[in-house]
PDB file of C-alpha atoms in Angstrom:
ATOM      1  CA  UNK A   1      13.777 -31.113   7.519  1.00 70.00           C
ATOM      2  CA  UNK A   2      11.639 -29.675  10.273  1.00 68.00           C
ATOM      3  CA  UNK A   3       8.695 -27.895   8.776  1.00 93.00           C
ATOM      4  CA  UNK A   4       5.090 -26.742   8.804  1.00 96.00           C
ATOM      5  CA  UNK A   5       2.843 -28.679   6.451  1.00 96.00           C
ATOM      6  CA  UNK A   6      -0.581 -27.641   5.252  1.00 96.00           C
ATOM      7  CA  UNK A   7      -3.080 -29.822   3.457  1.00 91.00           C
ATOM      8  CA  UNK A   8      -4.559 -29.469   1.020  1.00 93.00           C
ATOM      9  CA  UNK A   9      -2.757 -26.688  -0.851  1.00 94.00           C
ATOM     10  CA  UNK A  10      -5.927 -25.880  -2.755  1.00 96.00           C
ATOM     11  CA  UNK A  11      -9.456 -26.423  -1.483  1.00 97.00           C
ATOM     12  CA  UNK A  12     -12.704 -25.759  -3.302  1.00 97.00           C
ATOM     13  CA  UNK A  13     -15.968 -25.785  -1.410  1.00 95.00           C
ATOM     14  CA  UNK A  14     -19.506 -24.675  -2.000  1.00 96.00           C
ATOM     15  CA  UNK A  15     -21.244 -21.786  -0.333  1.00 96.00           C
ATOM     16  CA  UNK A  16     -22.406 -22.959   3.084  1.00 96.00           C
ATOM     17  CA  UNK A  17     -20.685 -26.353   2.954  1.00 97.00           C
ATOM     18  CA  UNK A  18     -18.403 -26.969   5.963  1.00 96.00           C
ATOM     19  CA  UNK A  19     -14.714 -27.311   5.239  1.00 97.00           C
ATOM     20  CA  UNK A  20     -11.687 -28.269   7.331  1.00 97.00           C
ATOM     21  CA  UNK A  21      -8.121 -27.222   6.685  1.00 97.00           C
ATOM     22  CA  UNK A  22      -5.239 -28.992   8.379  1.00 97.00           C
ATOM     23  CA  UNK A  23      -1.802 -28.073   9.589  1.00 97.00           C
ATOM     24  CA  UNK A  24       0.944 -30.216  11.017  1.00 97.00           C
ATOM     25  CA  UNK A  25       4.413 -29.386  12.276  1.00 97.00           C
ATOM     26  CA  UNK A  26       7.586 -31.278  13.005  1.00 95.00           C
ATOM     27  CA  UNK A  27       9.214 -28.383  14.867  1.00 92.00           C
ATOM     28  CA  UNK A  28       7.687 -29.316  18.246  1.00 92.00           C
ATOM     29  CA  UNK A  29       6.691 -25.699  18.769  1.00 93.00           C
ATOM     30  CA  UNK A  30       4.145 -25.037  21.482  1.00 91.00           C
ATOM     31  CA  UNK A  31       2.385 -22.125  19.772  1.00 92.00           C
ATOM     32  CA  UNK A  32       0.341 -22.537  16.588  1.00 94.00           C
ATOM     33  CA  UNK A  33      -1.460 -19.809  14.677  1.00 94.00           C
ATOM     34  CA  UNK A  34      -4.074 -19.516  11.951  1.00 96.00           C
ATOM     35  CA  UNK A  35      -4.050 -16.493   9.676  1.00 96.00           C
ATOM     36  CA  UNK A  36      -6.320 -15.403   6.857  1.00 97.00           C
ATOM     37  CA  UNK A  37      -4.682 -13.552   3.974  1.00 95.00           C
ATOM     38  CA  UNK A  38      -6.454 -11.869   1.080  1.00 94.00           C
ATOM     39  CA  UNK A  39      -4.815 -10.588  -2.115  1.00 85.00           C
ATOM     40  CA  UNK A  40      -1.264 -10.274  -0.702  1.00 71.00           C
ATOM     41  CA  UNK A  41      -2.511  -8.104   2.136  1.00 87.00           C
ATOM     42  CA  UNK A  42      -0.960  -8.569   5.538  1.00 92.00           C
ATOM     43  CA  UNK A  43      -1.950 -11.830   7.196  1.00 94.00           C
ATOM     44  CA  UNK A  44      -4.829 -11.381   9.633  1.00 94.00           C
ATOM     45  CA  UNK A  45      -4.608 -13.422  12.805  1.00 93.00           C
ATOM     46  CA  UNK A  46      -7.711 -15.511  13.444  1.00 95.00           C
ATOM     47  CA  UNK A  47      -6.616 -17.376  16.589  1.00 92.00           C
ATOM     48  CA  UNK A  48      -3.720 -19.146  18.168  1.00 92.00           C
ATOM     49  CA  UNK A  49      -2.986 -21.959  20.580  1.00 93.00           C
ATOM     50  CA  UNK A  50      -0.481 -21.631  23.367  1.00 91.00           C
ATOM     51  CA  UNK A  51      -0.075 -25.325  24.078  1.00 91.00           C
ATOM     52  CA  UNK A  52      -3.712 -26.343  24.574  1.00 91.00           C
ATOM     53  CA  UNK A  53      -4.921 -22.880  25.517  1.00 91.00           C
ATOM     54  CA  UNK A  54      -7.057 -21.410  22.761  1.00 91.00           C
ATOM     55  CA  UNK A  55      -6.915 -17.668  22.100  1.00 90.00           C
ATOM     56  CA  UNK A  56      -9.479 -16.146  19.792  1.00 90.00           C
ATOM     57  CA  UNK A  57      -9.027 -12.721  18.240  1.00 89.00           C
ATOM     58  CA  UNK A  58     -11.908 -10.409  19.099  1.00 87.00           C
ATOM     59  CA  UNK A  59     -12.956  -9.860  15.490  1.00 91.00           C
ATOM     60  CA  UNK A  60     -12.739 -13.473  14.320  1.00 94.00           C
ATOM     61  CA  UNK A  61     -16.192 -14.530  13.136  1.00 93.00           C
ATOM     62  CA  UNK A  62     -17.960 -17.337  14.978  1.00 94.00           C
ATOM     63  CA  UNK A  63     -18.036 -19.169  11.662  1.00 95.00           C
ATOM     64  CA  UNK A  64     -14.371 -20.024  12.224  1.00 97.00           C
ATOM     65  CA  UNK A  65     -13.424 -22.675  14.750  1.00 96.00           C
ATOM     66  CA  UNK A  66     -10.216 -24.488  15.544  1.00 96.00           C
ATOM     67  CA  UNK A  67      -9.035 -27.708  17.127  1.00 95.00           C
ATOM     68  CA  UNK A  68      -5.635 -28.778  18.336  1.00 96.00           C
ATOM     69  CA  UNK A  69      -5.746 -32.463  19.298  1.00 95.00           C
ATOM     70  CA  UNK A  70      -2.019 -32.669  20.015  1.00 94.00           C
ATOM     71  CA  UNK A  71       1.196 -30.666  19.722  1.00 94.00           C
ATOM     72  CA  UNK A  72       1.730 -31.530  16.086  1.00 96.00           C
ATOM     73  CA  UNK A  73      -1.667 -30.916  14.540  1.00 96.00           C
ATOM     74  CA  UNK A  74      -4.082 -28.023  14.293  1.00 96.00           C
ATOM     75  CA  UNK A  75      -7.294 -27.732  12.278  1.00 97.00           C
ATOM     76  CA  UNK A  76      -9.308 -24.809  10.999  1.00 97.00           C
ATOM     77  CA  UNK A  77     -13.027 -25.462  10.580  1.00 97.00           C
ATOM     78  CA  UNK A  78     -15.199 -23.083   8.605  1.00 97.00           C
ATOM     79  CA  UNK A  79     -18.748 -24.040   9.468  1.00 97.00           C
ATOM     80  CA  UNK A  80     -20.629 -22.226   6.704  1.00 96.00           C
ATOM     81  CA  UNK A  81     -18.238 -20.666   4.208  1.00 97.00           C
ATOM     82  CA  UNK A  82     -19.351 -17.508   2.489  1.00 96.00           C
ATOM     83  CA  UNK A  83     -17.949 -15.928  -0.644  1.00 96.00           C
ATOM     84  CA  UNK A  84     -16.029 -13.501   1.554  1.00 95.00           C
ATOM     85  CA  UNK A  85     -14.136 -16.367   3.153  1.00 97.00           C
ATOM     86  CA  UNK A  86     -12.267 -17.125  -0.053  1.00 97.00           C
ATOM     87  CA  UNK A  87      -8.651 -16.452   0.843  1.00 97.00           C
ATOM     88  CA  UNK A  88      -5.268 -17.980   1.564  1.00 96.00           C
ATOM     89  CA  UNK A  89      -5.147 -19.563   5.012  1.00 97.00           C
ATOM     90  CA  UNK A  90      -1.747 -19.693   6.625  1.00 96.00           C
ATOM     91  CA  UNK A  91      -0.661 -21.797   9.552  1.00 97.00           C
ATOM     92  CA  UNK A  92       2.376 -20.745  11.576  1.00 95.00           C
ATOM     93  CA  UNK A  93       4.258 -21.949  14.629  1.00 94.00           C
ATOM     94  CA  UNK A  94       6.656 -20.507  17.149  1.00 91.00           C
ATOM     95  CA  UNK A  95       8.139 -21.135  20.545  1.00 86.00           C
ATOM     96  CA  UNK A  96       6.808 -19.021  23.343  1.00 75.00           C
ATOM     97  CA  UNK A  97       8.289 -16.829  25.998  1.00 67.00           C
ATOM     98  CA  UNK A  98      10.437 -14.425  24.025  1.00 70.00           C
ATOM     99  CA  UNK A  99      10.022 -11.644  21.526  1.00 68.00           C
ATOM    100  CA  UNK A 100      13.137 -12.925  19.757  1.00 75.00           C
ATOM    101  CA  UNK A 101      11.346 -15.862  18.248  1.00 82.00           C
ATOM    102  CA  UNK A 102      10.185 -15.774  14.676  1.00 89.00           C
ATOM    103  CA  UNK A 103       7.125 -17.492  13.338  1.00 92.00           C
ATOM    104  CA  UNK A 104       7.506 -20.355  10.893  1.00 93.00           C
ATOM    105  CA  UNK A 105       4.872 -20.472   8.187  1.00 95.00           C
ATOM    106  CA  UNK A 106       3.429 -23.284   6.151  1.00 96.00           C
ATOM    107  CA  UNK A 107       2.853 -22.919   2.398  1.00 95.00           C
ATOM    108  CA  UNK A 108      -0.809 -22.031   2.882  1.00 95.00           C
ATOM    109  CA  UNK A 109      -4.128 -23.422   1.677  1.00 96.00           C
ATOM    110  CA  UNK A 110      -5.950 -21.411  -0.932  1.00 96.00           C
ATOM    111  CA  UNK A 111      -9.687 -21.691  -0.370  1.00 97.00           C
ATOM    112  CA  UNK A 112     -12.165 -21.080  -3.171  1.00 97.00           C
ATOM    113  CA  UNK A 113     -15.875 -20.772  -2.367  1.00 97.00           C
ATOM    114  CA  UNK A 114     -18.282 -21.389  -5.224  1.00 95.00           C
TER     115      UNK A 114
ATOM    116  CA  UNK B   1      -1.123  -0.164  20.271  1.00 81.00           C
ATOM    117  CA  UNK B   2       1.721  -1.544  18.238  1.00 87.00           C
ATOM    118  CA  UNK B   3       1.833  -0.905  14.509  1.00 91.00           C
ATOM    119  CA  UNK B   4       4.071  -1.237  11.461  1.00 95.00           C
ATOM    120  CA  UNK B   5       4.090   1.072   8.464  1.00 96.00           C
ATOM    121  CA  UNK B   6       5.718   0.248   5.134  1.00 95.00           C
ATOM    122  CA  UNK B   7       6.227   2.231   1.972  1.00 88.00           C
ATOM    123  CA  UNK B   8       3.471   1.898  -0.570  1.00 81.00           C
ATOM    124  CA  UNK B   9       4.064  -0.419  -3.475  1.00 85.00           C
ATOM    125  CA  UNK B  10       4.370  -1.684  -6.001  1.00 94.00           C
ATOM    126  CA  UNK B  11       8.060  -1.037  -6.421  1.00 96.00           C
ATOM    127  CA  UNK B  12       9.406  -1.744  -9.899  1.00 97.00           C
ATOM    128  CA  UNK B  13      13.152  -1.905 -10.492  1.00 97.00           C
ATOM    129  CA  UNK B  14      15.501  -3.048 -13.190  1.00 97.00           C
ATOM    130  CA  UNK B  15      17.823  -5.937 -12.486  1.00 97.00           C
ATOM    131  CA  UNK B  16      20.958  -4.916 -10.557  1.00 97.00           C
ATOM    132  CA  UNK B  17      19.314  -1.761  -9.191  1.00 97.00           C
ATOM    133  CA  UNK B  18      19.585  -0.769  -5.530  1.00 98.00           C
ATOM    134  CA  UNK B  19      16.577  -1.568  -3.367  1.00 97.00           C
ATOM    135  CA  UNK B  20      15.233   0.199  -0.299  1.00 97.00           C
ATOM    136  CA  UNK B  21      11.898  -0.629   1.298  1.00 97.00           C
ATOM    137  CA  UNK B  22      11.106   1.633   4.224  1.00 97.00           C
ATOM    138  CA  UNK B  23       9.616   0.307   7.440  1.00 97.00           C
ATOM    139  CA  UNK B  24       8.790   2.215  10.610  1.00 97.00           C
ATOM    140  CA  UNK B  25       7.136   0.942  13.729  1.00 95.00           C
ATOM    141  CA  UNK B  26       5.342   1.991  16.873  1.00 93.00           C
ATOM    142  CA  UNK B  27       5.711  -0.183  19.944  1.00 89.00           C
ATOM    143  CA  UNK B  28       5.227   0.196  23.665  1.00 83.00           C
ATOM    144  CA  UNK B  29       8.160  -2.008  24.622  1.00 81.00           C
ATOM    145  CA  UNK B  30      11.373  -3.221  23.040  1.00 84.00           C
ATOM    146  CA  UNK B  31      10.321  -5.312  20.074  1.00 90.00           C
ATOM    147  CA  UNK B  32      12.192  -7.660  17.847  1.00 92.00           C
ATOM    148  CA  UNK B  33      11.900  -6.752  14.176  1.00 95.00           C
ATOM    149  CA  UNK B  34      11.561  -9.029  11.172  1.00 96.00           C
ATOM    150  CA  UNK B  35      11.372  -9.003   7.415  1.00 98.00           C
ATOM    151  CA  UNK B  36       9.406 -11.768   5.742  1.00 97.00           C
ATOM    152  CA  UNK B  37       9.181 -12.495   2.019  1.00 97.00           C
ATOM    153  CA  UNK B  38       6.265 -14.111   0.226  1.00 95.00           C
ATOM    154  CA  UNK B  39       6.647 -15.529  -3.275  1.00 94.00           C
ATOM    155  CA  UNK B  40       3.533 -16.007  -5.407  1.00 89.00           C
ATOM    156  CA  UNK B  41       1.287 -18.754  -4.090  1.00 87.00           C
ATOM    157  CA  UNK B  42       3.531 -19.491  -1.100  1.00 90.00           C
ATOM    158  CA  UNK B  43       3.591 -18.892   2.621  1.00 92.00           C
ATOM    159  CA  UNK B  44       5.785 -16.315   4.329  1.00 94.00           C
ATOM    160  CA  UNK B  45       9.479 -17.026   4.757  1.00 95.00           C
ATOM    161  CA  UNK B  46      11.690 -15.300   7.270  1.00 96.00           C
ATOM    162  CA  UNK B  47      14.247 -13.179   5.424  1.00 97.00           C
ATOM    163  CA  UNK B  48      16.079 -11.612   8.368  1.00 97.00           C
ATOM    164  CA  UNK B  49      15.593 -10.344  11.882  1.00 96.00           C
ATOM    165  CA  UNK B  50      17.099  -8.079  14.553  1.00 96.00           C
ATOM    166  CA  UNK B  51      16.371  -8.342  18.240  1.00 92.00           C
ATOM    167  CA  UNK B  52      17.845  -5.154  19.713  1.00 91.00           C
ATOM    168  CA  UNK B  53      18.835  -1.637  18.805  1.00 93.00           C
ATOM    169  CA  UNK B  54      21.709  -1.266  16.313  1.00 95.00           C
ATOM    170  CA  UNK B  55      21.575  -4.956  15.378  1.00 96.00           C
ATOM    171  CA  UNK B  56      21.889  -5.622  11.663  1.00 97.00           C
ATOM    172  CA  UNK B  57      20.069  -8.571  10.154  1.00 97.00           C
ATOM    173  CA  UNK B  58      21.314  -9.924   6.839  1.00 97.00           C
ATOM    174  CA  UNK B  59      20.519 -12.762   4.487  1.00 97.00           C
ATOM    175  CA  UNK B  60      20.827 -13.443   0.733  1.00 96.00           C
ATOM    176  CA  UNK B  61      22.285  -9.978   0.127  1.00 97.00           C
ATOM    177  CA  UNK B  62      19.458  -8.220   2.007  1.00 98.00           C
ATOM    178  CA  UNK B  63      20.209  -6.112   5.081  1.00 98.00           C
ATOM    179  CA  UNK B  64      18.256  -4.132   7.651  1.00 98.00           C
ATOM    180  CA  UNK B  65      19.455  -2.253  10.725  1.00 98.00           C
ATOM    181  CA  UNK B  66      17.342  -1.790  13.852  1.00 97.00           C
ATOM    182  CA  UNK B  67      17.255   1.964  14.469  1.00 96.00           C
ATOM    183  CA  UNK B  68      15.631   2.719  17.789  1.00 94.00           C
ATOM    184  CA  UNK B  69      16.112   6.471  17.514  1.00 94.00           C
ATOM    185  CA  UNK B  70      14.109   6.630  14.283  1.00 96.00           C
ATOM    186  CA  UNK B  71      11.957   3.538  15.027  1.00 96.00           C
ATOM    187  CA  UNK B  72      12.885   2.141  11.646  1.00 97.00           C
ATOM    188  CA  UNK B  73      13.997  -1.121  10.063  1.00 98.00           C
ATOM    189  CA  UNK B  74      14.510  -0.358   6.375  1.00 98.00           C
ATOM    190  CA  UNK B  75      15.274  -3.252   4.021  1.00 98.00           C
ATOM    191  CA  UNK B  76      18.113  -2.803   1.504  1.00 98.00           C
ATOM    192  CA  UNK B  77      19.807  -4.803  -1.192  1.00 98.00           C
ATOM    193  CA  UNK B  78      22.620  -3.561  -3.355  1.00 97.00           C
ATOM    194  CA  UNK B  79      21.739  -5.389  -6.566  1.00 96.00           C
ATOM    195  CA  UNK B  80      18.332  -6.974  -7.053  1.00 97.00           C
ATOM    196  CA  UNK B  81      17.611  -9.953  -9.277  1.00 97.00           C
ATOM    197  CA  UNK B  82      14.480 -10.999 -11.116  1.00 97.00           C
ATOM    198  CA  UNK B  83      14.130 -13.821  -8.575  1.00 96.00           C
ATOM    199  CA  UNK B  84      13.694 -11.225  -5.792  1.00 97.00           C
ATOM    200  CA  UNK B  85      10.265 -10.328  -7.169  1.00 97.00           C
ATOM    201  CA  UNK B  86       7.890 -10.976  -4.274  1.00 96.00           C
ATOM    202  CA  UNK B  87       5.916  -9.269  -1.518  1.00 96.00           C
ATOM    203  CA  UNK B  88       7.937  -8.133   1.489  1.00 97.00           C
ATOM    204  CA  UNK B  89       6.424  -7.778   4.954  1.00 97.00           C
ATOM    205  CA  UNK B  90       7.975  -5.935   7.865  1.00 97.00           C
ATOM    206  CA  UNK B  91       6.850  -7.211  11.270  1.00 95.00           C
ATOM    207  CA  UNK B  92       7.454  -6.783  14.969  1.00 93.00           C
ATOM    208  CA  UNK B  93       7.086  -8.923  18.047  1.00 90.00           C
ATOM    209  CA  UNK B  94       6.817  -6.882  21.198  1.00 82.00           C
ATOM    210  CA  UNK B  95       6.948  -9.816  23.555  1.00 74.00           C
ATOM    211  CA  UNK B  96       5.014 -12.988  23.700  1.00 59.00           C
ATOM    212  CA  UNK B  97       3.091 -14.637  21.001  1.00 52.00           C
ATOM    213  CA  UNK B  98       1.533 -12.236  18.539  1.00 74.00           C
ATOM    214  CA  UNK B  99       3.170 -10.557  15.620  1.00 85.00           C
ATOM    215  CA  UNK B 100       2.175  -7.254  14.042  1.00 91.00           C
ATOM    216  CA  UNK B 101       2.676  -7.195  10.284  1.00 94.00           C
ATOM    217  CA  UNK B 102       2.984  -4.242   7.980  1.00 95.00           C
ATOM    218  CA  UNK B 103       0.733  -4.085   4.892  1.00 94.00           C
ATOM    219  CA  UNK B 104       3.398  -5.526   2.586  1.00 95.00           C
ATOM    220  CA  UNK B 105       5.313  -4.057  -0.352  1.00 96.00           C
ATOM    221  CA  UNK B 106       5.226  -5.754  -3.732  1.00 96.00           C
ATOM    222  CA  UNK B 107       8.549  -5.727  -5.584  1.00 97.00           C
ATOM    223  CA  UNK B 108       8.814  -6.397  -9.303  1.00 97.00           C
ATOM    224  CA  UNK B 109      12.276  -6.700 -10.834  1.00 97.00           C
ATOM    225  CA  UNK B 110      12.483  -6.463 -14.612  1.00 97.00           C
ATOM    226  CA  UNK B 111      15.236  -8.132 -16.641  1.00 95.00           C
TER     227      UNK B 111
END
């Protein structure tokens, strides 16, 4: 089945220690998103890629970076995690060009910062 | 800017009760509207959608009708089950790439 895969599902890191979360998709969608979600609040968009074009939300901290080496993969790098960065991180994909298109979400990676 | 408002939760119902979760939106254009469901520890799953006024989305016994005149997209189900316990998010897409999500409504269904 076509899907969005996130690894790992659970990640523990130490305060200040860089961490990378990964996302892959078999849907061949050209848009990929990273969201941060805390305590079943609404997901907060961090950034998205439209093909290779990177789009950063204005309030996304510089501590968060992203890479998309090809259509299928996208990475979220947190350079110096703080306690406030503990959250669920959701990857999503969609096709572009229409408001009709839904986003497809992965299962999420829950990040714990010690 | 665009926004989505949902009824405050949590909502607690007994099994087989009727469910309504209210959702209203503000948008500058003609958005598509969505309901997503999130089970504990999981990502969001699309429950249903509607892309134009008066469209009704339906799935797994859930329904929602796109009401342009009242800018609403209320979620309903005639008889809830314990397995429907989750957080429900209303969302819109007003063209292009970015969604706007509501704050979510937690539903608990008791046996």
